[in-house]
Amino acid sequence: MPLGVLYLLKQRTLLSRDIEFLVPLLMYWLFLVFNTYGGYKGSYIHELISIGCFLLMRKDEKIRVFHFFYWIILICNIVSIIVYLCNILNINIGFTTLPFYNDGIETSIYNKWFIFATMGDPRYSLIRLCGIFNEPGALGTVCALLFASSFNYSKKREKIVWILTALFSFSLAGYMLLITYLIIYLWNKNWRSIVVVLVFIVFFLATPRIDWGNDQFNTFAKRFEITTHGLMGDNRIRTTFNIEFEQFKNSSDYPFGKGANFTLIEGTASYKNYIIQFGIIGFILYFSVWIIAALRQSRGNKDCIILLIVFLISIYQRPVTISNSYGYVLIFGGMEWIISQRNAILLFTKSRI
């Protein structure tokens, strides 16, 4: 973070467009300061400075940051896949067993080797890959987003790594984002791909009803079943949370929220938490400003807009992504990288004419 500040001081040139990208970042911090529950305690300062430094970097520097992020995760995923295979094949490479805690209760176990981990999930009797993340859902989500950001410009072997890692995570969000991206991509590429898109949709709807010949896989497939409350596998919120949220909507706090850091129900992750903390007005204002900034960054590039759509869908279950560092790197760095790749192809094509 200090190096980022020194870099900007040395650069001494800031683009007005980049300064505009600071608006959603500063707005979120101001919400934390002035619309807070229990008083502001200096939170988010590190993120404010580090993300701010990133947004004010030159285009080539943003691309470099995204490039490093992309390859660090990709290389770690290659090692993670090897670790996962060793785990399921009972090849002891020196695993350390650690408890996995959820809300203070031991629910699963980690099998950890160095910084890489798998998780035994008793709900489905499955071994799920966590990689360098603390839980498989985060791994699946990040892999799906990096797959979407690089799809048109990555090599086949890179795509295979992203898909395998997401598959081994058994992450509902990861699977959904991969499928969603491919459906949008095919639809956008050629309207005749509607047949393939329909096959994807039919397969998705049929997944919970197929007998996969394995009780564990059948149980996992049930997570894709659509109910009146959404997907059955949406374990990021609880029934009590939905009940409490409906009561909150009818309260006087609904317009402006109860303040940052207020928790309605522990152990939940939903975009509704932003509504609870900042109110429906703050939620709409913040997300609108953030989306406008992202659209300006996209500069109308179709691949960038598809990435943004997939990213916004991911916020349904993982809302913190929109306000943390890797979310900004994925969108603002990823879009800059996509545009640079597209421009390089166009330049090469023109040089051949």
mmCIF file of C-alpha atoms in Angstrom:
data_model
loop_
_atom_site.group_PDB
_atom_site.id
_atom_site.type_symbol
_atom_site.label_atom_id
_atom_site.label_comp_id
_atom_site.label_asym_id
_atom_site.label_seq_id
_atom_site.Cartn_x
_atom_site.Cartn_y
_atom_site.Cartn_z
ATOM 1 C CA MET A 1 0.000 0.000 0.000
ATOM 2 C CA PRO A 2 2.763 2.553 0.814
ATOM 3 C CA LEU A 3 4.469 1.601 -2.458
ATOM 4 C CA GLY A 4 1.231 2.347 -4.307
ATOM 5 C CA VAL A 5 1.080 5.835 -2.800
ATOM 6 C CA LEU A 6 4.744 6.482 -3.646
ATOM 7 C CA TYR A 7 4.108 5.263 -7.199
ATOM 8 C CA LEU A 8 1.261 7.742 -7.691
ATOM 9 C CA LEU A 9 3.330 10.588 -6.250
ATOM 10 C CA LYS A 10 6.102 9.760 -8.704
ATOM 11 C CA GLN A 11 3.711 9.459 -11.650
ATOM 12 C CA ARG A 12 2.132 12.903 -11.038
ATOM 13 C CA THR A 13 -0.343 12.473 -13.899
ATOM 14 C CA LEU A 14 -3.919 11.395 -13.272
ATOM 15 C CA LEU A 15 -6.634 10.946 -15.861
ATOM 16 C CA SER A 16 -10.027 12.495 -15.108
ATOM 17 C CA ARG A 17 -11.697 9.245 -16.192
ATOM 18 C CA ASP A 18 -9.723 7.301 -13.593
ATOM 19 C CA ILE A 19 -10.617 9.836 -10.902
ATOM 20 C CA GLU A 20 -14.299 9.235 -11.736
ATOM 21 C CA PHE A 21 -13.796 5.560 -10.876
ATOM 22 C CA LEU A 22 -13.067 6.618 -7.290
ATOM 23 C CA VAL A 23 -16.681 7.773 -6.806
ATOM 24 C CA PRO A 24 -18.195 4.362 -5.857
ATOM 25 C CA LEU A 25 -15.167 3.587 -3.691
ATOM 26 C CA LEU A 26 -15.430 6.881 -1.775
ATOM 27 C CA MET A 27 -19.218 6.573 -1.552
ATOM 28 C CA TYR A 28 -18.913 3.164 0.115
ATOM 29 C CA TRP A 29 -16.371 4.505 2.620
ATOM 30 C CA LEU A 30 -18.587 7.518 3.420
ATOM 31 C CA PHE A 31 -21.479 5.134 4.078
ATOM 32 C CA LEU A 32 -19.245 3.299 6.556
ATOM 33 C CA VAL A 33 -18.315 6.566 8.284
ATOM 34 C CA PHE A 34 -21.636 8.410 8.437
ATOM 35 C CA ASN A 35 -24.233 5.646 8.252
ATOM 36 C CA THR A 36 -22.804 3.280 10.801
ATOM 37 C CA TYR A 37 -24.064 1.003 13.542
ATOM 38 C CA GLY A 38 -22.085 1.266 16.762
ATOM 39 C CA GLY A 39 -19.724 3.999 15.557
ATOM 40 C CA TYR A 40 -17.021 4.086 12.915
ATOM 41 C CA LYS A 41 -13.837 2.299 14.011
ATOM 42 C CA GLY A 42 -11.559 3.050 11.067
ATOM 43 C CA SER A 43 -12.495 0.027 8.980
ATOM 44 C CA TYR A 44 -11.857 -0.143 5.230
ATOM 45 C CA ILE A 45 -8.994 2.389 5.313
ATOM 46 C CA HIS A 46 -6.497 -0.129 3.914
ATOM 47 C CA GLU A 47 -8.876 -1.137 1.120
ATOM 48 C CA LEU A 48 -9.697 2.505 0.385
ATOM 49 C CA ILE A 49 -6.042 3.390 -0.160
ATOM 50 C CA SER A 50 -4.975 0.199 -1.970
ATOM 51 C CA ILE A 51 -7.995 0.134 -4.319
ATOM 52 C CA GLY A 52 -7.684 3.886 -4.862
ATOM 53 C CA CYS A 53 -4.034 3.499 -5.869
ATOM 54 C CA PHE A 54 -4.989 0.721 -8.277
ATOM 55 C CA LEU A 55 -7.772 2.750 -9.918
ATOM 56 C CA LEU A 56 -5.450 5.724 -10.444
ATOM 57 C CA MET A 57 -2.727 3.664 -12.136
ATOM 58 C CA ARG A 58 -1.994 3.952 -15.839
ATOM 59 C CA LYS A 59 -3.724 1.496 -18.166
ATOM 60 C CA ASP A 60 -0.614 -0.615 -18.662
ATOM 61 C CA GLU A 61 -0.087 -0.842 -14.903
ATOM 62 C CA LYS A 62 -3.675 -1.996 -14.311
ATOM 63 C CA ILE A 63 -3.208 -4.614 -17.012
ATOM 64 C CA ARG A 64 -0.006 -5.778 -15.355
ATOM 65 C CA VAL A 65 -1.716 -6.096 -11.959
ATOM 66 C CA PHE A 66 -4.540 -8.146 -13.497
ATOM 67 C CA HIS A 67 -2.015 -10.246 -15.425
ATOM 68 C CA PHE A 68 -0.100 -11.078 -12.232
ATOM 69 C CA PHE A 69 -3.348 -11.838 -10.389
ATOM 70 C CA TYR A 70 -4.500 -14.102 -13.235
ATOM 71 C CA TRP A 71 -1.300 -16.116 -13.386
ATOM 72 C CA ILE A 72 -0.825 -16.406 -9.626
ATOM 73 C CA ILE A 73 -4.305 -17.919 -9.276
ATOM 74 C CA LEU A 74 -3.833 -20.123 -12.361
ATOM 75 C CA ILE A 75 -0.494 -21.551 -11.183
ATOM 76 C CA CYS A 76 -1.884 -22.105 -7.687
ATOM 77 C CA ASN A 77 -4.834 -23.917 -9.253
ATOM 78 C CA ILE A 78 -2.529 -26.317 -11.109
ATOM 79 C CA VAL A 79 -0.887 -27.248 -7.807
ATOM 80 C CA SER A 80 -4.315 -27.399 -6.136
ATOM 81 C CA ILE A 81 -5.577 -29.922 -8.699
ATOM 82 C CA ILE A 82 -2.558 -32.163 -8.017
ATOM 83 C CA VAL A 83 -3.172 -31.869 -4.260
ATOM 84 C CA TYR A 84 -6.854 -32.703 -4.766
ATOM 85 C CA LEU A 85 -6.060 -35.806 -6.832
ATOM 86 C CA CYS A 86 -3.578 -36.967 -4.194
ATOM 87 C CA ASN A 87 -6.272 -36.519 -1.554
ATOM 88 C CA ILE A 88 -9.009 -38.501 -3.333
ATOM 89 C CA LEU A 89 -6.532 -41.224 -4.387
ATOM 90 C CA ASN A 90 -5.268 -41.523 -0.776
ATOM 91 C CA ILE A 91 -1.714 -40.577 -1.727
ATOM 92 C CA ASN A 92 -0.195 -39.149 1.439
ATOM 93 C CA ILE A 93 1.986 -36.176 0.535
ATOM 94 C CA GLY A 94 2.091 -34.893 4.108
ATOM 95 C CA PHE A 95 -1.422 -33.599 4.656
ATOM 96 C CA THR A 96 -2.264 -31.772 7.872
ATOM 97 C CA THR A 97 -5.824 -32.171 9.134
ATOM 98 C CA LEU A 98 -7.444 -29.039 10.554
ATOM 99 C CA PRO A 99 -11.016 -28.308 11.685
ATOM 100 C CA PHE A 100 -13.209 -26.094 9.517
ATOM 101 C CA TYR A 101 -15.377 -23.816 11.623
ATOM 102 C CA ASN A 102 -18.663 -22.265 10.607
ATOM 103 C CA ASP A 103 -20.264 -19.903 13.139
ATOM 104 C CA GLY A 104 -18.006 -21.345 15.825
ATOM 105 C CA ILE A 105 -19.135 -24.929 15.165
ATOM 106 C CA GLU A 106 -16.840 -27.559 13.688
ATOM 107 C CA THR A 107 -18.705 -28.650 10.553
ATOM 108 C CA SER A 108 -16.006 -30.094 8.282
ATOM 109 C CA ILE A 109 -12.271 -30.710 8.093
ATOM 110 C CA TYR A 110 -9.465 -29.306 5.994
ATOM 111 C CA ASN A 111 -6.786 -31.538 4.526
ATOM 112 C CA LYS A 112 -4.017 -29.022 4.056
ATOM 113 C CA TRP A 113 -0.688 -29.237 2.267
ATOM 114 C CA PHE A 114 1.413 -26.072 2.478
ATOM 115 C CA ILE A 115 -1.058 -23.282 1.511
ATOM 116 C CA PHE A 116 -3.369 -25.580 -0.465
ATOM 117 C CA ALA A 117 -6.407 -27.269 1.019
ATOM 118 C CA THR A 118 -9.301 -29.579 0.350
ATOM 119 C CA MET A 119 -12.388 -29.764 2.523
ATOM 120 C CA GLY A 120 -14.368 -32.822 3.571
ATOM 121 C CA ASP A 121 -18.027 -31.817 3.345
ATOM 122 C CA PRO A 122 -20.226 -34.195 5.411
ATOM 123 C CA ARG A 123 -23.422 -32.815 3.860
ATOM 124 C CA TYR A 124 -22.624 -34.469 0.528
ATOM 125 C CA SER A 125 -19.862 -36.919 1.536
ATOM 126 C CA LEU A 126 -17.670 -35.143 -0.981
ATOM 127 C CA ILE A 127 -14.116 -33.894 -0.929
ATOM 128 C CA ARG A 128 -14.215 -30.317 -2.201
ATOM 129 C CA LEU A 129 -11.243 -28.318 -3.418
ATOM 130 C CA CYS A 130 -10.477 -25.034 -1.627
ATOM 131 C CA GLY A 131 -7.050 -24.374 -3.136
ATOM 132 C CA ILE A 132 -5.576 -21.221 -1.614
ATOM 133 C CA PHE A 133 -9.009 -20.005 -0.468
ATOM 134 C CA ASN A 134 -10.645 -20.671 2.884
ATOM 135 C CA GLU A 135 -13.713 -22.336 1.373
ATOM 136 C CA PRO A 136 -14.629 -23.985 -1.954
ATOM 137 C CA GLY A 137 -17.345 -21.485 -2.878
ATOM 138 C CA ALA A 138 -14.805 -18.649 -3.108
ATOM 139 C CA LEU A 139 -12.519 -20.766 -5.301
ATOM 140 C CA GLY A 140 -15.346 -21.714 -7.668
ATOM 141 C CA THR A 141 -16.547 -18.119 -7.974
ATOM 142 C CA VAL A 142 -13.096 -16.642 -8.683
ATOM 143 C CA CYS A 143 -12.298 -19.383 -11.223
ATOM 144 C CA ALA A 144 -15.574 -18.769 -13.065
ATOM 145 C CA LEU A 145 -14.950 -15.013 -13.189
ATOM 146 C CA LEU A 146 -11.368 -15.407 -14.434
ATOM 147 C CA PHE A 147 -12.591 -17.953 -16.989
ATOM 148 C CA ALA A 148 -15.150 -15.405 -18.206
ATOM 149 C CA SER A 149 -12.649 -12.544 -18.321
ATOM 150 C CA SER A 150 -10.062 -14.467 -20.352
ATOM 151 C CA PHE A 151 -12.186 -16.825 -22.467
ATOM 152 C CA ASN A 152 -11.616 -15.197 -25.868
ATOM 153 C CA TYR A 153 -7.895 -14.639 -25.345
ATOM 154 C CA SER A 154 -6.669 -17.576 -23.244
ATOM 155 C CA LYS A 155 -5.201 -20.870 -24.424
ATOM 156 C CA LYS A 156 -7.155 -24.117 -24.301
ATOM 157 C CA ARG A 157 -5.025 -25.528 -21.471
ATOM 158 C CA GLU A 158 -5.731 -22.444 -19.352
ATOM 159 C CA LYS A 159 -9.471 -22.910 -19.878
ATOM 160 C CA ILE A 160 -9.148 -26.565 -18.842
ATOM 161 C CA VAL A 161 -7.449 -25.554 -15.576
ATOM 162 C CA TRP A 162 -10.204 -23.031 -14.742
ATOM 163 C CA ILE A 163 -12.956 -25.547 -15.509
ATOM 164 C CA LEU A 164 -11.344 -28.454 -13.630
ATOM 165 C CA THR A 165 -10.684 -26.319 -10.566
ATOM 166 C CA ALA A 166 -14.264 -25.044 -10.530
ATOM 167 C CA LEU A 167 -15.592 -28.592 -11.004
ATOM 168 C CA PHE A 168 -13.506 -29.989 -8.137
ATOM 169 C CA SER A 169 -14.722 -27.184 -5.850
ATOM 170 C CA PHE A 170 -18.313 -28.467 -6.228
ATOM 171 C CA SER A 171 -19.342 -24.827 -5.894
ATOM 172 C CA LEU A 172 -22.936 -24.122 -6.881
ATOM 173 C CA ALA A 173 -22.032 -20.487 -7.625
ATOM 174 C CA GLY A 174 -19.017 -21.557 -9.696
ATOM 175 C CA TYR A 175 -21.098 -23.954 -11.786
ATOM 176 C CA MET A 176 -23.880 -21.409 -12.259
ATOM 177 C CA LEU A 177 -21.492 -18.661 -13.359
ATOM 178 C CA LEU A 178 -19.681 -20.934 -15.825
ATOM 179 C CA ILE A 179 -22.971 -22.059 -17.379
ATOM 180 C CA THR A 180 -24.339 -18.501 -17.427
ATOM 181 C CA TYR A 181 -21.230 -17.162 -19.144
ATOM 182 C CA LEU A 182 -21.274 -19.881 -21.809
ATOM 183 C CA ILE A 183 -24.979 -19.303 -22.499
ATOM 184 C CA ILE A 184 -24.487 -15.528 -22.893
ATOM 185 C CA TYR A 185 -21.331 -16.030 -24.959
ATOM 186 C CA LEU A 186 -22.991 -18.480 -27.365
ATOM 187 C CA TRP A 187 -26.105 -16.329 -27.665
ATOM 188 C CA ASN A 188 -24.027 -13.242 -28.402
ATOM 189 C CA LYS A 189 -21.699 -15.006 -30.844
ATOM 190 C CA ASN A 190 -24.370 -16.387 -33.164
ATOM 191 C CA TRP A 191 -28.144 -16.441 -32.846
ATOM 192 C CA ARG A 192 -28.082 -19.916 -34.396
ATOM 193 C CA SER A 193 -26.467 -21.096 -31.175
ATOM 194 C CA ILE A 194 -29.943 -20.922 -29.633
ATOM 195 C CA VAL A 195 -30.119 -24.724 -29.960
ATOM 196 C CA VAL A 196 -26.982 -25.165 -27.843
ATOM 197 C CA VAL A 197 -28.293 -22.599 -25.344
ATOM 198 C CA LEU A 198 -31.575 -24.497 -25.039
ATOM 199 C CA VAL A 199 -29.655 -27.746 -24.467
ATOM 200 C CA PHE A 200 -27.732 -26.028 -21.638
ATOM 201 C CA ILE A 201 -30.968 -24.809 -20.054
ATOM 202 C CA VAL A 202 -32.737 -28.183 -20.384
ATOM 203 C CA PHE A 203 -29.717 -29.989 -18.939
ATOM 204 C CA PHE A 204 -29.599 -27.560 -16.014
ATOM 205 C CA LEU A 205 -33.306 -28.040 -15.268
ATOM 206 C CA ALA A 206 -32.984 -31.821 -15.571
ATOM 207 C CA THR A 207 -29.848 -32.152 -13.424
ATOM 208 C CA PRO A 208 -31.681 -32.629 -10.074
ATOM 209 C CA ARG A 209 -33.908 -35.322 -11.599
ATOM 210 C CA ILE A 210 -31.145 -37.433 -13.148
ATOM 211 C CA ASP A 211 -29.947 -40.542 -11.316
ATOM 212 C CA TRP A 212 -26.178 -40.149 -11.423
ATOM 213 C CA GLY A 213 -25.603 -43.623 -10.007
ATOM 214 C CA ASN A 214 -24.050 -42.247 -6.828
ATOM 215 C CA ASP A 215 -25.848 -41.069 -3.682
ATOM 216 C CA GLN A 216 -23.339 -38.284 -3.054
ATOM 217 C CA PHE A 217 -23.632 -36.898 -6.583
ATOM 218 C CA ASN A 218 -27.415 -37.214 -6.491
ATOM 219 C CA THR A 219 -27.502 -35.222 -3.245
ATOM 220 C CA PHE A 220 -25.231 -32.567 -4.714
ATOM 221 C CA ALA A 221 -27.300 -32.374 -7.922
ATOM 222 C CA LYS A 222 -30.363 -31.587 -5.800
ATOM 223 C CA ARG A 223 -28.747 -28.223 -5.060
ATOM 224 C CA PHE A 224 -29.670 -27.149 -8.605
ATOM 225 C CA GLU A 225 -33.376 -27.753 -8.045
ATOM 226 C CA ILE A 226 -35.445 -24.587 -8.415
ATOM 227 C CA THR A 227 -37.913 -23.957 -5.583
ATOM 228 C CA THR A 228 -40.246 -21.096 -4.675
ATOM 229 C CA HIS A 229 -37.364 -19.607 -2.652
ATOM 230 C CA GLY A 230 -34.791 -19.913 -5.440
ATOM 231 C CA LEU A 231 -32.151 -22.605 -5.808
ATOM 232 C CA MET A 232 -32.283 -25.366 -3.206
ATOM 233 C CA GLY A 233 -28.502 -25.254 -2.885
ATOM 234 C CA ASP A 234 -28.398 -21.584 -1.921
ATOM 235 C CA ASN A 235 -26.880 -22.063 1.529
ATOM 236 C CA ARG A 236 -25.685 -18.478 1.930
ATOM 237 C CA ILE A 237 -28.872 -17.423 3.714
ATOM 238 C CA ARG A 238 -31.244 -19.060 6.164
ATOM 239 C CA THR A 239 -35.001 -19.228 6.452
ATOM 240 C CA THR A 240 -34.888 -17.092 9.596
ATOM 241 C CA PHE A 241 -32.944 -14.452 7.660
ATOM 242 C CA ASN A 242 -35.686 -14.173 5.040
ATOM 243 C CA ILE A 243 -38.328 -13.846 7.754
ATOM 244 C CA GLU A 244 -36.355 -11.127 9.540
ATOM 245 C CA PHE A 245 -35.682 -9.346 6.245
ATOM 246 C CA GLU A 246 -39.401 -9.193 5.414
ATOM 247 C CA GLN A 247 -40.014 -7.607 8.815
ATOM 248 C CA PHE A 248 -37.179 -5.145 8.176
ATOM 249 C CA LYS A 249 -38.798 -4.097 4.863
ATOM 250 C CA ASN A 250 -41.876 -2.973 6.790
ATOM 251 C CA SER A 251 -39.867 -0.981 9.338
ATOM 252 C CA SER A 252 -38.893 2.700 9.394
ATOM 253 C CA ASP A 253 -35.237 1.680 8.812
ATOM 254 C CA TYR A 254 -35.919 0.356 5.303
ATOM 255 C CA PRO A 255 -35.145 3.614 3.393
ATOM 256 C CA PHE A 256 -31.726 4.311 4.973
ATOM 257 C CA GLY A 257 -30.872 1.066 6.768
ATOM 258 C CA LYS A 258 -29.617 0.255 10.223
ATOM 259 C CA GLY A 259 -26.042 1.299 9.523
ATOM 260 C CA ALA A 260 -22.810 -0.357 8.443
ATOM 261 C CA ASN A 261 -21.693 -3.384 10.478
ATOM 262 C CA PHE A 262 -25.244 -4.210 11.567
ATOM 263 C CA THR A 263 -25.870 -7.947 11.313
ATOM 264 C CA LEU A 264 -29.408 -9.257 11.038
ATOM 265 C CA ILE A 265 -28.513 -12.951 11.206
ATOM 266 C CA GLU A 266 -24.983 -14.338 11.648
ATOM 267 C CA GLY A 267 -23.526 -16.574 8.951
ATOM 268 C CA THR A 268 -25.365 -15.101 5.958
ATOM 269 C CA ALA A 269 -24.001 -13.739 2.689
ATOM 270 C CA SER A 270 -26.488 -11.948 0.477
ATOM 271 C CA TYR A 271 -26.865 -8.669 -1.392
ATOM 272 C CA LYS A 272 -29.721 -8.052 1.061
ATOM 273 C CA ASN A 273 -27.103 -7.331 3.733
ATOM 274 C CA TYR A 274 -26.298 -4.094 1.874
ATOM 275 C CA ILE A 275 -29.987 -3.138 1.957
ATOM 276 C CA ILE A 276 -30.136 -3.866 5.687
ATOM 277 C CA GLN A 277 -27.063 -1.744 6.401
ATOM 278 C CA PHE A 278 -27.521 1.157 3.954
ATOM 279 C CA GLY A 279 -31.249 0.969 3.214
ATOM 280 C CA ILE A 280 -32.911 0.541 -0.150
ATOM 281 C CA ILE A 281 -31.953 4.117 -1.107
ATOM 282 C CA GLY A 282 -28.284 3.627 -0.237
ATOM 283 C CA PHE A 283 -28.262 0.226 -1.943
ATOM 284 C CA ILE A 284 -29.702 1.549 -5.219
ATOM 285 C CA LEU A 285 -27.451 4.620 -5.140
ATOM 286 C CA TYR A 286 -24.234 2.689 -4.461
ATOM 287 C CA PHE A 287 -24.869 -0.107 -6.946
ATOM 288 C CA SER A 288 -26.008 2.336 -9.644
ATOM 289 C CA VAL A 289 -22.843 4.426 -9.302
ATOM 290 C CA TRP A 290 -20.676 1.276 -9.270
ATOM 291 C CA ILE A 291 -22.340 -0.160 -12.389
ATOM 292 C CA ILE A 292 -22.069 3.177 -14.235
ATOM 293 C CA ALA A 293 -18.336 3.307 -13.440
ATOM 294 C CA ALA A 294 -17.896 -0.272 -14.679
ATOM 295 C CA LEU A 295 -19.833 0.482 -17.881
ATOM 296 C CA ARG A 296 -17.607 3.507 -18.532
ATOM 297 C CA GLN A 297 -14.584 1.275 -18.024
ATOM 298 C CA SER A 298 -15.983 -1.256 -20.527
ATOM 299 C CA ARG A 299 -16.077 1.381 -23.299
ATOM 300 C CA GLY A 300 -18.851 -0.587 -24.988
ATOM 301 C CA ASN A 301 -16.739 -3.729 -25.469
ATOM 302 C CA LYS A 302 -19.094 -6.745 -25.620
ATOM 303 C CA ASP A 303 -16.699 -9.080 -23.804
ATOM 304 C CA CYS A 304 -16.375 -6.541 -20.984
ATOM 305 C CA ILE A 305 -20.142 -6.183 -20.686
ATOM 306 C CA ILE A 306 -20.605 -9.973 -20.560
ATOM 307 C CA LEU A 307 -17.980 -10.128 -17.798
ATOM 308 C CA LEU A 308 -19.849 -7.401 -15.904
ATOM 309 C CA ILE A 309 -23.148 -9.305 -16.197
ATOM 310 C CA VAL A 310 -21.573 -12.499 -14.827
ATOM 311 C CA PHE A 311 -19.868 -10.514 -12.059
ATOM 312 C CA LEU A 312 -23.133 -8.860 -10.998
ATOM 313 C CA ILE A 313 -24.834 -12.270 -10.888
ATOM 314 C CA SER A 314 -22.077 -13.514 -8.553
ATOM 315 C CA ILE A 315 -22.923 -10.731 -6.096
ATOM 316 C CA TYR A 316 -26.224 -12.491 -5.370
ATOM 317 C CA GLN A 317 -24.317 -14.934 -3.135
ATOM 318 C CA ARG A 318 -20.977 -13.164 -2.627
ATOM 319 C CA PRO A 319 -21.791 -9.450 -2.190
ATOM 320 C CA VAL A 320 -18.487 -8.404 -0.608
ATOM 321 C CA THR A 321 -16.764 -8.853 -3.982
ATOM 322 C CA ILE A 322 -18.101 -5.503 -5.178
ATOM 323 C CA SER A 323 -16.287 -3.618 -2.423
ATOM 324 C CA ASN A 324 -13.040 -5.562 -1.964
ATOM 325 C CA SER A 325 -9.712 -5.471 -3.780
ATOM 326 C CA TYR A 326 -10.007 -8.545 -5.969
ATOM 327 C CA GLY A 327 -13.429 -7.425 -7.210
ATOM 328 C CA TYR A 328 -11.938 -4.168 -8.491
ATOM 329 C CA VAL A 329 -8.965 -5.985 -10.032
ATOM 330 C CA LEU A 330 -11.300 -8.461 -11.755
ATOM 331 C CA ILE A 331 -13.552 -5.793 -13.256
ATOM 332 C CA PHE A 332 -11.454 -2.668 -13.784
ATOM 333 C CA GLY A 333 -8.201 -4.541 -14.403
ATOM 334 C CA GLY A 334 -9.890 -7.363 -16.300
ATOM 335 C CA MET A 335 -11.744 -4.983 -18.613
ATOM 336 C CA GLU A 336 -8.575 -3.018 -19.321
ATOM 337 C CA TRP A 337 -6.840 -6.294 -20.177
ATOM 338 C CA ILE A 338 -9.702 -7.452 -22.451
ATOM 339 C CA ILE A 339 -9.675 -4.140 -24.347
ATOM 340 C CA SER A 340 -5.881 -4.282 -24.750
ATOM 341 C CA GLN A 341 -6.097 -7.829 -26.138
ATOM 342 C CA ARG A 342 -8.831 -6.789 -28.557
ATOM 343 C CA ASN A 343 -6.844 -3.752 -29.716
ATOM 344 C CA ALA A 344 -3.740 -5.904 -30.231
ATOM 345 C CA ILE A 345 -5.706 -8.273 -32.489
ATOM 346 C CA LEU A 346 -7.159 -5.375 -34.497
ATOM 347 C CA LEU A 347 -3.707 -3.818 -34.880
ATOM 348 C CA PHE A 348 -2.243 -7.126 -36.048
ATOM 349 C CA THR A 349 -5.110 -7.594 -38.530
ATOM 350 C CA LYS A 350 -4.596 -4.112 -39.992
ATOM 351 C CA SER A 351 -0.863 -4.714 -40.349
ATOM 352 C CA ARG A 352 -1.588 -7.805 -42.454
ATOM 353 C CA ILE A 353 -3.800 -5.895 -44.900
#
